mmCIF file of C-alpha atoms in Angstrom:
data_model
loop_
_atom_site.group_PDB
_atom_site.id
_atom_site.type_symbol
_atom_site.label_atom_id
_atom_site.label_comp_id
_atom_site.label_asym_id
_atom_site.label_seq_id
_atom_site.Cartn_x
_atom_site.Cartn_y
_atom_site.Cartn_z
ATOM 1 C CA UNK A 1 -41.859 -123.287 -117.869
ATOM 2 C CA UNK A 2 -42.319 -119.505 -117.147
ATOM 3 C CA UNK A 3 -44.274 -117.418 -119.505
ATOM 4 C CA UNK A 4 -43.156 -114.780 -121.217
ATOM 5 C CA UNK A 5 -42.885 -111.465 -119.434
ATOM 6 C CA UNK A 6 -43.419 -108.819 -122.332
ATOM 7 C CA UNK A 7 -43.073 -105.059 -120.993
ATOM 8 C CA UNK A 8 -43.728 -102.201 -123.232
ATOM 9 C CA UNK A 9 -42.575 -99.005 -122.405
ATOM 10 C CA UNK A 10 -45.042 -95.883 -122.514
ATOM 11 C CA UNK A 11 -46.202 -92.573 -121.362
ATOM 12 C CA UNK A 12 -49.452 -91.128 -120.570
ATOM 13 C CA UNK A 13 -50.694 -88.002 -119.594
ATOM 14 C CA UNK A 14 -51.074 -87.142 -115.691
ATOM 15 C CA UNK A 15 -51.870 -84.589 -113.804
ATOM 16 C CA UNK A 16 -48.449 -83.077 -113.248
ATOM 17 C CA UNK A 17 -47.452 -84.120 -116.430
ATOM 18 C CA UNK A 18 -46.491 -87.443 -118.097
ATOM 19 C CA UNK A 19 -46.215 -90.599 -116.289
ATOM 20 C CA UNK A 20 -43.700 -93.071 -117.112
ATOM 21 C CA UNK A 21 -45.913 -96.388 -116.950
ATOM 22 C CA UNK A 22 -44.333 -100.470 -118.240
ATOM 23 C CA UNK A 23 -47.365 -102.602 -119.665
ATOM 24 C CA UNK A 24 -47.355 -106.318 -119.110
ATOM 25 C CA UNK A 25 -49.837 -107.497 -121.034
ATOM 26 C CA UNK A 26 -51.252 -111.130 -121.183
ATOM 27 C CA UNK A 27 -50.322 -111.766 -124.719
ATOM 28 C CA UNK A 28 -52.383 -115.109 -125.830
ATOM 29 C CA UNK A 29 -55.176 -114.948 -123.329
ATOM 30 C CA UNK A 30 -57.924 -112.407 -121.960
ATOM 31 C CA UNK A 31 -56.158 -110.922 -118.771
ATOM 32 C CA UNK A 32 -58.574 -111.720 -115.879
ATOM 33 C CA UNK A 33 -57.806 -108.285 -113.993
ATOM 34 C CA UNK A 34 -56.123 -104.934 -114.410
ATOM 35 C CA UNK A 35 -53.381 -104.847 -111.821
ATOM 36 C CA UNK A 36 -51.645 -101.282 -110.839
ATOM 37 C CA UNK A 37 -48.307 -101.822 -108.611
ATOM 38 C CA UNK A 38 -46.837 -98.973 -106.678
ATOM 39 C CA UNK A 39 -42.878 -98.295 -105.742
ATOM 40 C CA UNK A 40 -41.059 -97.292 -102.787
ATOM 41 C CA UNK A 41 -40.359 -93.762 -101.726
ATOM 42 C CA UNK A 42 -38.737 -91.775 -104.436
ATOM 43 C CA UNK A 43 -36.652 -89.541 -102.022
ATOM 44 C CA UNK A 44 -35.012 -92.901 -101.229
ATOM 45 C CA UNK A 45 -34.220 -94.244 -104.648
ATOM 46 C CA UNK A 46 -37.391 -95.666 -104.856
ATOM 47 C CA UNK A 47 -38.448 -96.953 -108.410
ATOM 48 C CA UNK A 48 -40.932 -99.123 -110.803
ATOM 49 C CA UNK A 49 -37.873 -100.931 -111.540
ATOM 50 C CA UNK A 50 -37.183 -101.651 -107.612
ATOM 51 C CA UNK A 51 -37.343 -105.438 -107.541
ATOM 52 C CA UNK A 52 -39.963 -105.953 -105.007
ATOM 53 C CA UNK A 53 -42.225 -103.747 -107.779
ATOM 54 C CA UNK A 54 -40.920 -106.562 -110.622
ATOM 55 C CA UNK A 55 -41.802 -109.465 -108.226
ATOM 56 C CA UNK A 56 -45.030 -108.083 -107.859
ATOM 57 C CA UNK A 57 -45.441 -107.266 -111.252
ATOM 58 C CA UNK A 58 -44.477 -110.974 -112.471
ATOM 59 C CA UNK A 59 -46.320 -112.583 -110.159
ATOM 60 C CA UNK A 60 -49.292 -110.884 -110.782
ATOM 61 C CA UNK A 61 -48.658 -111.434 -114.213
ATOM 62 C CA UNK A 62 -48.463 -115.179 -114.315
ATOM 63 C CA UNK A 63 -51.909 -115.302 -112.490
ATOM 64 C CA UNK A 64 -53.560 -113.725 -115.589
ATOM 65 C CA UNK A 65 -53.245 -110.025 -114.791
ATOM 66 C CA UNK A 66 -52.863 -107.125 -117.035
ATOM 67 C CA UNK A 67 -49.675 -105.490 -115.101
ATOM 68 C CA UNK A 68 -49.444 -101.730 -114.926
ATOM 69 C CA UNK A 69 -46.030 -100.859 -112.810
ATOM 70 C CA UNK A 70 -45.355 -96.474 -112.960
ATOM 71 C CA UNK A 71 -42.491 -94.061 -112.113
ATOM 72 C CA UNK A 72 -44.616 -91.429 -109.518
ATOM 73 C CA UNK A 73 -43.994 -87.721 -110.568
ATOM 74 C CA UNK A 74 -40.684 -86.875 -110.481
ATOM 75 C CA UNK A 75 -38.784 -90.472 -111.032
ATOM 76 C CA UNK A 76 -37.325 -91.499 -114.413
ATOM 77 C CA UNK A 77 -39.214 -89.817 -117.211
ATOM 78 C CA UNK A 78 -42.322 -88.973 -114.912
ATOM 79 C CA UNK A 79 -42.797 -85.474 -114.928
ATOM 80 C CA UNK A 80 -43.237 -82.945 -112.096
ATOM 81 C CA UNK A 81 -41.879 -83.107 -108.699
ATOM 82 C CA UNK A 82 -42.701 -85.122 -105.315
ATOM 83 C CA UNK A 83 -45.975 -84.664 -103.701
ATOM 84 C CA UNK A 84 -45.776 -86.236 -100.611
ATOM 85 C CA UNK A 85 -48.124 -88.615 -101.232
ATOM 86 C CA UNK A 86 -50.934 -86.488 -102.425
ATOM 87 C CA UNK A 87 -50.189 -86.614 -105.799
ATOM 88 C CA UNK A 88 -48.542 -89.481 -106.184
ATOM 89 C CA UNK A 89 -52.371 -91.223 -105.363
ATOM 90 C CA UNK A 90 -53.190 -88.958 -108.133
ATOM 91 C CA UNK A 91 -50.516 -90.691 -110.077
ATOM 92 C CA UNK A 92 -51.577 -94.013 -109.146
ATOM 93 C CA UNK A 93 -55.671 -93.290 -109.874
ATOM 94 C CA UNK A 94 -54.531 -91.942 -113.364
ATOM 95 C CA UNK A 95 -52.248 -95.078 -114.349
ATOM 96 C CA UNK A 96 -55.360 -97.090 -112.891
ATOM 97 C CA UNK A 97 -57.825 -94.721 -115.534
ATOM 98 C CA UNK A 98 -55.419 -95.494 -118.416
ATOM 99 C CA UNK A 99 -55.326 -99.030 -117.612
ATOM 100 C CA UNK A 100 -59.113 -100.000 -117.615
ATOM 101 C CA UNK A 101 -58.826 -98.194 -121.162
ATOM 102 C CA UNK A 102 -56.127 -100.751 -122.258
ATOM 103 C CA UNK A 103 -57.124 -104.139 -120.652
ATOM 104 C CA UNK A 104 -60.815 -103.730 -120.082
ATOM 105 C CA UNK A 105 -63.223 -101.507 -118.192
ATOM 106 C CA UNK A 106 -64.720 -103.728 -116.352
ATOM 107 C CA UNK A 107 -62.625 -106.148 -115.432
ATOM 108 C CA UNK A 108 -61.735 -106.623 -111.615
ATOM 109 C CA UNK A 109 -58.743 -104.565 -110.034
ATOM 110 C CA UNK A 110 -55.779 -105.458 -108.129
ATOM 111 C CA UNK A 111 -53.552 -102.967 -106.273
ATOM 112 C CA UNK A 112 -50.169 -103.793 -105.202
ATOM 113 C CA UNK A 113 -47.989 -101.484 -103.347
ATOM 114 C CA UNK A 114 -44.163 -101.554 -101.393
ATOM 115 C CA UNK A 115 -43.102 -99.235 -98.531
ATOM 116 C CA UNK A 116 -44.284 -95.940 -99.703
ATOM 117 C CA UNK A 117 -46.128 -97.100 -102.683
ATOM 118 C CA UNK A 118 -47.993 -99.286 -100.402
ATOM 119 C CA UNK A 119 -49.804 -96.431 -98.427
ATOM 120 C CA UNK A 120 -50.718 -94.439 -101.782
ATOM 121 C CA UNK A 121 -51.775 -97.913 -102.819
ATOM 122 C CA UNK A 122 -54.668 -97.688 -99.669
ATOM 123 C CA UNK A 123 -55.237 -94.180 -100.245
ATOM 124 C CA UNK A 124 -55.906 -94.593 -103.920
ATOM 125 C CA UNK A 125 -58.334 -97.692 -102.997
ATOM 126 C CA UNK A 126 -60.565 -94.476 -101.376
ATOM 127 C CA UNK A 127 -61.207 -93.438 -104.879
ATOM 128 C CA UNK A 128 -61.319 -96.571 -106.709
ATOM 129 C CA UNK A 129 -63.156 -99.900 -106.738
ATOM 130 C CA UNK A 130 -60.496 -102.454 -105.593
ATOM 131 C CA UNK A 131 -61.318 -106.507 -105.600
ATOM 132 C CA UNK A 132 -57.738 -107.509 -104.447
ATOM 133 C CA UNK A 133 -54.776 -105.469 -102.714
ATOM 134 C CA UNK A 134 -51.172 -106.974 -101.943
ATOM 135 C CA UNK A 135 -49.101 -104.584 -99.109
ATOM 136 C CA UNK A 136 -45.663 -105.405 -98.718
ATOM 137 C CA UNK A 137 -43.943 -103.494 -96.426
ATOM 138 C CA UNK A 138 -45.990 -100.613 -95.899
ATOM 139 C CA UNK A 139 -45.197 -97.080 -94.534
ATOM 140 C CA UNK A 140 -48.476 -96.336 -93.204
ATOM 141 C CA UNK A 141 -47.284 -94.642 -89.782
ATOM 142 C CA UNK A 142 -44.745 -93.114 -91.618
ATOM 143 C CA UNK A 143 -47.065 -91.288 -94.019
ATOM 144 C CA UNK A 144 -49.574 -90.556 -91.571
ATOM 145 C CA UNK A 145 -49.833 -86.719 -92.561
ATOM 146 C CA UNK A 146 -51.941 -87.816 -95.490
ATOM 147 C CA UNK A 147 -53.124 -91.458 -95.192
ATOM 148 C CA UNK A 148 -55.778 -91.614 -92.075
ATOM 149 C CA UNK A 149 -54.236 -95.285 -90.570
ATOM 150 C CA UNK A 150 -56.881 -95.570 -88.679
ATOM 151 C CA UNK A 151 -59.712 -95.143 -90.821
ATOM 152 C CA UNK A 152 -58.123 -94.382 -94.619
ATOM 153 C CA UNK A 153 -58.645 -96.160 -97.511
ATOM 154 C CA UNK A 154 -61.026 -99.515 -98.587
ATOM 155 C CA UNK A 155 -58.968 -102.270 -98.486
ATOM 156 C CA UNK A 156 -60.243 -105.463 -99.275
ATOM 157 C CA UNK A 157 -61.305 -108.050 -96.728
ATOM 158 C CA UNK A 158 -58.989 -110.763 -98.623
ATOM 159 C CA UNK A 159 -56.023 -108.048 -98.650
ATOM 160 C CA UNK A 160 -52.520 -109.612 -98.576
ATOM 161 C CA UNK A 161 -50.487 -107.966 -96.178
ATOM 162 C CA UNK A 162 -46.452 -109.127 -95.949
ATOM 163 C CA UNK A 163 -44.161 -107.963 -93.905
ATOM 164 C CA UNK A 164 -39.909 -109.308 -92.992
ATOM 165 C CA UNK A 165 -39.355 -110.254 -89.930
ATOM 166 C CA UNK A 166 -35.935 -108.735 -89.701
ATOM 167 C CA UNK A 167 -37.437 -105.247 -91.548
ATOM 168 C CA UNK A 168 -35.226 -102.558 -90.457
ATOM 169 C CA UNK A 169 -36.769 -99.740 -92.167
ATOM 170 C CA UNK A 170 -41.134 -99.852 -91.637
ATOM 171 C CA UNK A 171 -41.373 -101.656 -88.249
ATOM 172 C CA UNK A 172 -43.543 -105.095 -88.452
ATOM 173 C CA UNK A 173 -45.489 -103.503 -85.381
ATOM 174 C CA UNK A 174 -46.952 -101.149 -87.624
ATOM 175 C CA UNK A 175 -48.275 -103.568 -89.589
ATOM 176 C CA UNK A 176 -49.631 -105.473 -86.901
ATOM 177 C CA UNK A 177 -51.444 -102.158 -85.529
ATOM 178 C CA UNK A 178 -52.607 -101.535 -89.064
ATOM 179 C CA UNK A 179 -54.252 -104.535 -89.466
ATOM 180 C CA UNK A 180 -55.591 -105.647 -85.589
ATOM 181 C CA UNK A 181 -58.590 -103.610 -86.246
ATOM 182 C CA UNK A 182 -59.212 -104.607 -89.492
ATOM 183 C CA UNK A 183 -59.215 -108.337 -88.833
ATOM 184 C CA UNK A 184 -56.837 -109.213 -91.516
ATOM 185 C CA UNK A 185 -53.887 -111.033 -91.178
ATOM 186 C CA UNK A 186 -50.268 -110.434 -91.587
ATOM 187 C CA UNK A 187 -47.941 -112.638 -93.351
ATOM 188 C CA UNK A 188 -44.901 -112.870 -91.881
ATOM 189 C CA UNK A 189 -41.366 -113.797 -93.578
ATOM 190 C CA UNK A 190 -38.936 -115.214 -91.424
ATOM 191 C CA UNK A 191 -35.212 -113.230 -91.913
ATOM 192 C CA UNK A 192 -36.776 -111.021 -94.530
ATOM 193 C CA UNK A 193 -35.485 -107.081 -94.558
ATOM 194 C CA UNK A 194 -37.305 -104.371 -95.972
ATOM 195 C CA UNK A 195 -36.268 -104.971 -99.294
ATOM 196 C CA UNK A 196 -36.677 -108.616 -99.331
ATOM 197 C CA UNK A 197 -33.235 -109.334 -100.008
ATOM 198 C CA UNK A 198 -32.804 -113.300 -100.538
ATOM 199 C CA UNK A 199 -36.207 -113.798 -99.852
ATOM 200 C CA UNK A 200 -37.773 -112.717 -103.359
ATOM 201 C CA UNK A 201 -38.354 -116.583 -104.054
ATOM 202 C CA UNK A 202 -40.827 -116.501 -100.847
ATOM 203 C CA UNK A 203 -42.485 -113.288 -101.587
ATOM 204 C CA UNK A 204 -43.702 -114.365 -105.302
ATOM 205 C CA UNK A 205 -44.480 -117.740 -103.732
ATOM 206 C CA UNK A 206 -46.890 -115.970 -101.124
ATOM 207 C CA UNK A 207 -48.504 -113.339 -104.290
ATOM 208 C CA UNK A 208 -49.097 -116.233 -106.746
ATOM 209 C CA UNK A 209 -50.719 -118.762 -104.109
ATOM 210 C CA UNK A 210 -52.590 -115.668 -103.293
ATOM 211 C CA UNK A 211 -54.329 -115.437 -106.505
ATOM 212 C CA UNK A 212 -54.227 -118.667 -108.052
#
């Protein structure tokens, strides 16, 4: 039987303005770790309510986390206007701040992060203690003018990294390069697009085996 997936609406202040953040909070049990999840490009439509951000959220959810999912500046009820990139890691390092406050200073952090959301996701892990990290997707090459590739961000050494085979937006070669030099691996799912269309099933399959 599933749990129950309680979400509570709220906003906090950020540095452009207010941030439109959802709370999943573990409601009979100590969450184990504060867990911030980032959305896809807002130019493109992209939103915390974009459902590779809920599977995230969920999944990360039913392994005991406190879930933290935001609208970056600009998007729903988030104030101020697109940053490319800059402040949206801003965005994500002040939903991370309000977070601890909420679930527990000191317990561990996840970051999760799709397409765009992914590379503020490894930028933001420059500024932040991170103990896990899920990629899905992500638009590193893409964003390049503000994420070094190369050498940006602290990514775990047990960082999930997923990628569709059949992505026809964020090439699966970029992932590859991202990660060669990094020694991680890349988990690839067979006939997936970018947005994981009838493959959702697999993707929370791969995030909850991840942490559980």
């Amino acid at each position: 039987m599933a749990l129950p997936f309680p979400a509570e609406r709220r906003l906090i202040l950020g540095g452009a303005g207010n941030i439109e953040v959802v709370a999943h909070l573990p409601a009979e049990i100590a969450a184990r770790a504060v867990a911030i999840v980032a959305h896809p490009h807002p130019l493109f439509g992209g939103t915390m309510d974009n459902k590779v951000v809920t599977t995230l959220a969920r999944a990360m959810f039913d392994a005991g986390a406190a879930v933290f999912r935001f609208n970056f500046r600009g998007v729903g009820k988030s104030e101020g206007t697109h940053d490319h990139g800059r402040g949206e890691t801003e965005d994500m390092l002040n939903v991370l701040t309000h977070a601890a406050s909420v679930a527990g200073e000191n317990l561990p952090v996840w970051f999760a992060g799709f397409s765009f959301g992914g590379a503020v996701a490894l930028a933001a892990s420059e500024q932040a203690a991170v103990d896990e990290m899920v990629l899905v997707a992500p638009a590193f090459e893409r964003m390049s003018h503000w994420v070094n590739v190369s050498k940006g961000g602290n990514p775990p050494a047990s960082t999930l990294l997923i990628h569709g085979e059949s992505d026809e937006t964020v090439p699966m070669a970029d992932s590859m390069a991202w990660a060669k030099p990094r020694d991680l691996c890349v988990t690839v799912v067979p006939a997936a697009d970018h947005f994981f269309h009838m493959r959702l099933h697999i993707l929370k399959r791969l995030v909850s085996q991840h942490f559980h």
